[in-house]
Short mmCIF file of C-alpha atoms in Angstrom, two decimals:
data_model
loop_
_atom_site.label_atom_id
_atom_site.label_comp_id
_atom_site.label_asym_id
_atom_site.label_seq_id
_atom_site.Cartn_x
_atom_site.Cartn_y
_atom_site.Cartn_z
CA UNK A 1 -116.45 46.85 43.32
CA UNK A 2 -118.45 49.10 41.05
CA UNK A 3 -117.78 46.83 38.06
CA UNK A 4 -119.23 43.81 39.92
CA UNK A 5 -122.34 45.95 40.78
CA UNK A 6 -122.67 46.88 37.15
CA UNK A 7 -122.21 43.28 36.00
CA UNK A 8 -124.91 42.15 38.50
CA UNK A 9 -127.32 44.83 37.22
CA UNK A 10 -126.59 43.91 33.63
CA UNK A 11 -127.14 40.18 34.37
CA UNK A 12 -130.41 40.95 36.19
CA UNK A 13 -131.72 43.11 33.34
CA UNK A 14 -130.75 40.48 30.79
CA UNK A 15 -132.63 37.79 32.78
CA UNK A 16 -135.67 40.06 33.01
CA UNK A 17 -135.56 40.74 29.23
CA UNK A 18 -135.28 37.01 28.49
CA UNK A 19 -138.18 36.19 30.82
CA UNK A 20 -140.33 38.86 29.19
CA UNK A 21 -139.40 37.76 25.64
CA UNK A 22 -140.03 34.13 26.65
CA UNK A 23 -143.55 34.95 27.81
CA UNK A 24 -144.17 37.25 24.84
CA UNK A 25 -142.81 35.58 21.71
CA UNK A 26 -144.37 38.14 19.44
CA UNK A 27 -142.25 40.86 20.95
CA UNK A 28 -139.11 38.87 20.19
CA UNK A 29 -140.20 38.68 16.55
CA UNK A 30 -140.93 42.37 16.48
CA UNK A 31 -137.54 43.19 17.99
CA UNK A 32 -135.76 41.01 15.43
CA UNK A 33 -137.77 42.54 12.58
CA UNK A 34 -136.99 46.08 13.72
CA UNK A 35 -133.27 45.25 13.91
CA UNK A 36 -133.45 43.81 10.39
CA UNK A 37 -135.28 46.90 9.03
CA UNK A 38 -132.81 49.24 10.69
CA UNK A 39 -129.85 47.38 9.16
CA UNK A 40 -131.61 47.66 5.71
CA UNK A 41 -132.02 51.39 6.15
CA UNK A 42 -128.37 51.84 7.08
CA UNK A 43 -127.27 49.82 4.03
CA UNK A 44 -129.53 51.81 1.77
CA UNK A 45 -128.02 55.05 3.02
CA UNK A 46 -124.56 53.65 2.43
CA UNK A 47 -125.55 52.61 -1.06
CA UNK A 48 -126.67 56.21 -1.85
CA UNK A 49 -123.37 57.53 -0.43
CA UNK A 50 -121.39 55.14 -2.61
CA UNK A 51 -123.39 56.09 -5.70
CA UNK A 52 -122.74 59.77 -5.01
CA UNK A 53 -119.02 59.21 -4.46
CA UNK A 54 -118.82 57.15 -7.62
CA UNK A 55 -120.53 59.91 -9.63
CA UNK A 56 -118.02 62.43 -8.31
CA UNK A 57 -115.23 60.12 -9.33
CA UNK A 58 -116.70 59.64 -12.76
CA UNK A 59 -116.94 63.40 -13.33
CA UNK A 60 -113.32 63.77 -12.13
CA UNK A 61 -112.27 61.07 -14.55
CA UNK A 62 -114.03 62.74 -17.42
CA UNK A 63 -112.35 66.04 -16.52
CA UNK A 64 -108.96 64.39 -16.32
CA UNK A 65 -109.56 62.60 -19.63
CA UNK A 66 -110.33 65.99 -21.24
CA UNK A 67 -107.17 67.50 -19.80
CA UNK A 68 -105.10 64.51 -21.05
CA UNK A 69 -106.52 65.03 -24.53
CA UNK A 70 -105.66 68.69 -24.38
CA UNK A 71 -102.10 67.95 -23.29
CA UNK A 72 -101.67 65.29 -25.96
CA UNK A 73 -102.54 67.97 -28.52
CA UNK A 74 -100.06 70.38 -26.92
CA UNK A 75 -97.31 67.76 -27.02
CA UNK A 76 -97.98 67.19 -30.71
CA UNK A 77 -97.99 70.90 -31.50
CA UNK A 78 -94.77 71.46 -29.50
CA UNK A 79 -92.99 68.57 -31.30
CA UNK A 80 -94.22 69.80 -34.67
CA UNK A 81 -92.82 73.24 -33.91
CA UNK A 82 -89.46 71.73 -32.77
CA UNK A 83 -89.87 72.74 -29.13
CA UNK A 84 -88.60 69.49 -27.74
CA UNK A 85 -87.97 70.77 -24.18
CA UNK A 86 -91.52 72.19 -23.95
CA UNK A 87 -92.89 68.97 -25.42
CA UNK A 88 -91.02 66.95 -22.79
CA UNK A 89 -92.43 69.05 -19.99
CA UNK A 90 -95.90 68.73 -21.46
CA UNK A 91 -95.50 64.98 -21.70
CA UNK A 92 -94.42 64.83 -18.05
CA UNK A 93 -97.56 66.79 -17.05
CA UNK A 94 -99.66 64.49 -19.20
CA UNK A 95 -98.11 61.50 -17.39
CA UNK A 96 -99.00 63.03 -14.08
CA UNK A 97 -102.61 63.47 -15.23
CA UNK A 98 -102.68 59.84 -16.40
CA UNK A 99 -101.43 58.78 -12.93
CA UNK A 100 -104.30 60.79 -11.37
CA UNK A 101 -106.71 59.11 -13.70
CA UNK A 102 -105.42 55.67 -12.74
CA UNK A 103 -105.71 56.51 -9.05
CA UNK A 104 -109.29 57.71 -9.52
CA UNK A 105 -110.10 54.64 -11.65
CA UNK A 106 -108.74 52.39 -8.86
CA UNK A 107 -110.88 54.19 -6.28
CA UNK A 108 -113.90 53.81 -8.53
CA UNK A 109 -113.17 50.04 -8.74
CA UNK A 110 -112.97 49.85 -4.95
CA UNK A 111 -116.31 51.74 -4.62
CA UNK A 112 -117.79 49.23 -7.12
CA UNK A 113 -116.66 46.33 -4.92
CA UNK A 114 -118.14 47.96 -1.82
CA UNK A 115 -121.32 48.66 -3.72
CA UNK A 116 -121.57 45.01 -4.72
CA UNK A 117 -121.03 43.93 -1.10
CA UNK A 118 -123.72 46.30 0.12
CA UNK A 119 -126.09 45.15 -2.56
CA UNK A 120 -125.44 41.49 -1.72
CA UNK A 121 -126.05 42.14 2.01
CA UNK A 122 -129.26 44.07 1.23
CA UNK A 123 -130.47 41.21 -0.96
CA UNK A 124 -129.81 38.73 1.79
CA UNK A 125 -131.61 40.90 4.33
CA UNK A 126 -134.62 41.33 2.04
CA UNK A 127 -134.76 37.55 1.45
CA UNK A 128 -134.64 36.94 5.19
CA UNK A 129 -137.41 39.53 5.75
CA UNK A 130 -139.58 37.94 3.07
CA UNK A 131 -139.00 34.46 4.44
CA UNK A 132 -139.94 35.48 8.03
CA UNK A 133 -143.46 34.77 9.13
CA UNK A 134 -145.30 38.08 9.75
CA UNK A 135 -145.76 38.80 13.42
CA UNK A 136 -149.32 38.38 14.55
CA UNK A 137 -151.31 41.58 14.65
CA UNK A 138 -148.90 43.31 12.30
CA UNK A 139 -149.93 44.36 8.76
CA UNK A 140 -148.02 42.65 5.99
CA UNK A 141 -145.25 44.83 4.49
CA UNK A 142 -144.85 45.36 0.80
CA UNK A 143 -141.92 43.52 -0.71
CA UNK A 144 -138.85 45.67 -0.85
CA UNK A 145 -137.44 44.80 -4.22
CA UNK A 146 -139.29 44.67 -7.54
CA UNK A 147 -137.58 42.39 -10.05
CA UNK A 148 -137.95 44.92 -12.85
CA UNK A 149 -136.26 47.71 -10.81
CA UNK A 150 -134.43 45.61 -8.14
CA UNK A 151 -130.77 45.24 -7.35
CA UNK A 152 -130.01 43.07 -10.41
CA UNK A 153 -131.12 45.92 -12.76
CA UNK A 154 -129.23 48.48 -10.71
CA UNK A 155 -126.07 46.36 -10.80
CA UNK A 156 -126.49 45.67 -14.55
CA UNK A 157 -126.95 49.40 -15.23
CA UNK A 158 -123.89 50.37 -13.09
CA UNK A 159 -121.82 47.79 -14.96
CA UNK A 160 -123.03 49.17 -18.30
CA UNK A 161 -122.23 52.77 -17.35
CA UNK A 162 -118.79 51.74 -16.13
CA UNK A 163 -118.00 49.91 -19.35
CA UNK A 164 -119.27 52.88 -21.42
CA UNK A 165 -117.12 55.34 -19.48
CA UNK A 166 -114.05 53.05 -19.74
CA UNK A 167 -114.52 52.91 -23.54
CA UNK A 168 -114.86 56.69 -23.66
CA UNK A 169 -111.67 57.13 -21.66
CA UNK A 170 -109.83 54.67 -23.85
CA UNK A 171 -111.05 56.37 -26.94
CA UNK A 172 -110.00 59.82 -25.62
CA UNK A 173 -106.61 58.68 -24.50
CA UNK A 174 -105.62 57.17 -27.88
CA UNK A 175 -103.49 59.47 -29.96
CA UNK A 176 -105.23 60.89 -33.02
CA UNK A 177 -104.74 58.76 -36.11
CA UNK A 178 -103.01 59.94 -39.34
#
């Protein structure tokens, strides 16, 4: 019985809200705008979290790459000294480090995909906001994205940094030449 009472109350409140918004169309616009702005704020916070996580992963990758290079040198020195058993153990450890690097690289790729999804959603919301007529009596808001510093530049810069780090990792993981 209490659920039917609750459903009746919910229905009555919904009807009152619809009647109010029907007689005050500006309030509906303001409500929709506030929801849009709140969604943008949440997405921006998530974007910052993703960027921080990606930076942590990049630092971890650089550390692992340094350790791999160190162990490659140890393997070389052990082989040169005829310590095959030690060289084998060092190679196994190096392989574990490379596995950790691959795992972190995969996580970084997943973060990149999530970052792109968040950026796309933010762009769509910003376009919807700019396309909306401004509610009467409300000051016009400044556009959210500047083309020179907007999402396209951020995405291009993130891609550039990722490519640079990948090249650095490849360069470090190559055995030293003769």
